[in-house]
C-alpha cells in the first residue's frame, strides 16, 4: 500500500515536471478552446445573467453564486475528463494529466509578452508598448508614459510569477490538475470581475476575496524565490529579502505587493503608486528604494 502511494506520487511529480518543461519550451497555446478561454466565456455569459438589476438579490450573493458555479463546472469537467481517460487507457490519463497542467502554466508566454513591451520601448514606439502592456495588465494603459509602462511591466511580471507559475504548480503538487484548475477558475474570475469599478464593486467582491485567500501561500513562496534567484543573477538579494519580508507576514490583500516588493528590492528601483482601472484610481504602497531610475532594461 505504501509503495503504491509512493509510486503514484512519483508519477504525479514526473508529470508536473514534464508539463513545466513543455510550457517553458512551447509557451501557452493561443487557441479558441484553451481551457482558460472557455472558462472566460462561461464567466462572461453567467455574469451578464447574474449581475443585473432585474435580479433583486444582494450583488454579493449573486457574485458568490457565480464563483460557486464556475468553480464547480471547472472542477467537475476536469475530474470527469481524467476519470473517462483512465477508463479508456492509462496512457491517455497520464497524457491528459500532463496536458492539463501544461495549460495551467504561463511561463514562456509571460516572458514573451513582457519582452514585446521592452522591444516597443526600445524602438521608441510608445503606443505599441501601451498596446502590448494592455495584454498583460488590467489597469488602464492608454495614457501611460515610458516610466509608468516600465513600472507596470515589472509589477505584472512580479505578480504573474505568483499567479501564473507558482500558484498553479503549488496546487498541482497538492491535488493534480483538478486543484490546479480550481485555482485557475478562481484566478480567472478575479481577473474578469474582481475590479473596483461601479459594475463589479460588490458583485466581484467574492471572487476577489477568494483569489486573495488561495494566493496567500503561493505569494510567500514566490517572494522568497524571487529573492533566492537574485543570488544567481547578481542582483541585490539582501535588499530583495528585506523588502519582501516587510510584506511577508501581512494579510492576503498584500499578496501581489509582497512579490513586487521583493522584485523592487532586487532591482533597486521603486514600484507602486496610483494605478487606474476603468478610470478609477487605485493607490498601492510604494515599495523599494529608488537607487536607480526606471529603465526599460529593468523589464528584461
JSON list of C-alpha atoms in Angstrom, two decimals, residues 118 121 146-147 149-151 153-154 267 269 292-300:
[
{"chain": "A", "resi": 118, "resn": "UNK", "atom": "CA", "xyz": [10.51, 46.12, -23.94]},
{"chain": "A", "resi": 121, "resn": "UNK", "atom": "CA", "xyz": [10.08, 50.92, -25.94]},
{"chain": "A", "resi": 146, "resn": "UNK", "atom": "CA", "xyz": [7.52, 55.37, -20.56]},
{"chain": "A", "resi": 147, "resn": "UNK", "atom": "CA", "xyz": [8.43, 55.16, -16.83]},
{"chain": "A", "resi": 149, "resn": "UNK", "atom": "CA", "xyz": [4.89, 51.48, -18.68]},
{"chain": "A", "resi": 150, "resn": "UNK", "atom": "CA", "xyz": [8.17, 50.15, -17.29]},
{"chain": "A", "resi": 151, "resn": "UNK", "atom": "CA", "xyz": [6.76, 50.15, -13.75]},
{"chain": "A", "resi": 153, "resn": "UNK", "atom": "CA", "xyz": [5.61, 45.75, -16.78]},
{"chain": "A", "resi": 154, "resn": "UNK", "atom": "CA", "xyz": [7.91, 44.95, -13.86]},
{"chain": "A", "resi": 267, "resn": "UNK", "atom": "CA", "xyz": [16.44, 45.75, -8.93]},
{"chain": "A", "resi": 269, "resn": "UNK", "atom": "CA", "xyz": [14.02, 50.55, -8.01]},
{"chain": "A", "resi": 292, "resn": "UNK", "atom": "CA", "xyz": [18.11, 53.74, -9.97]},
{"chain": "A", "resi": 293, "resn": "UNK", "atom": "CA", "xyz": [15.54, 55.48, -12.20]},
{"chain": "A", "resi": 294, "resn": "UNK", "atom": "CA", "xyz": [13.15, 53.17, -14.02]},
{"chain": "A", "resi": 295, "resn": "UNK", "atom": "CA", "xyz": [14.72, 51.93, -17.23]},
{"chain": "A", "resi": 296, "resn": "UNK", "atom": "CA", "xyz": [13.39, 49.61, -19.94]},
{"chain": "A", "resi": 297, "resn": "UNK", "atom": "CA", "xyz": [16.26, 47.19, -19.16]},
{"chain": "A", "resi": 298, "resn": "UNK", "atom": "CA", "xyz": [14.55, 46.52, -15.83]},
{"chain": "A", "resi": 299, "resn": "UNK", "atom": "CA", "xyz": [11.84, 44.67, -17.78]},
{"chain": "A", "resi": 300, "resn": "UNK", "atom": "CA", "xyz": [14.45, 42.21, -19.03]}
]
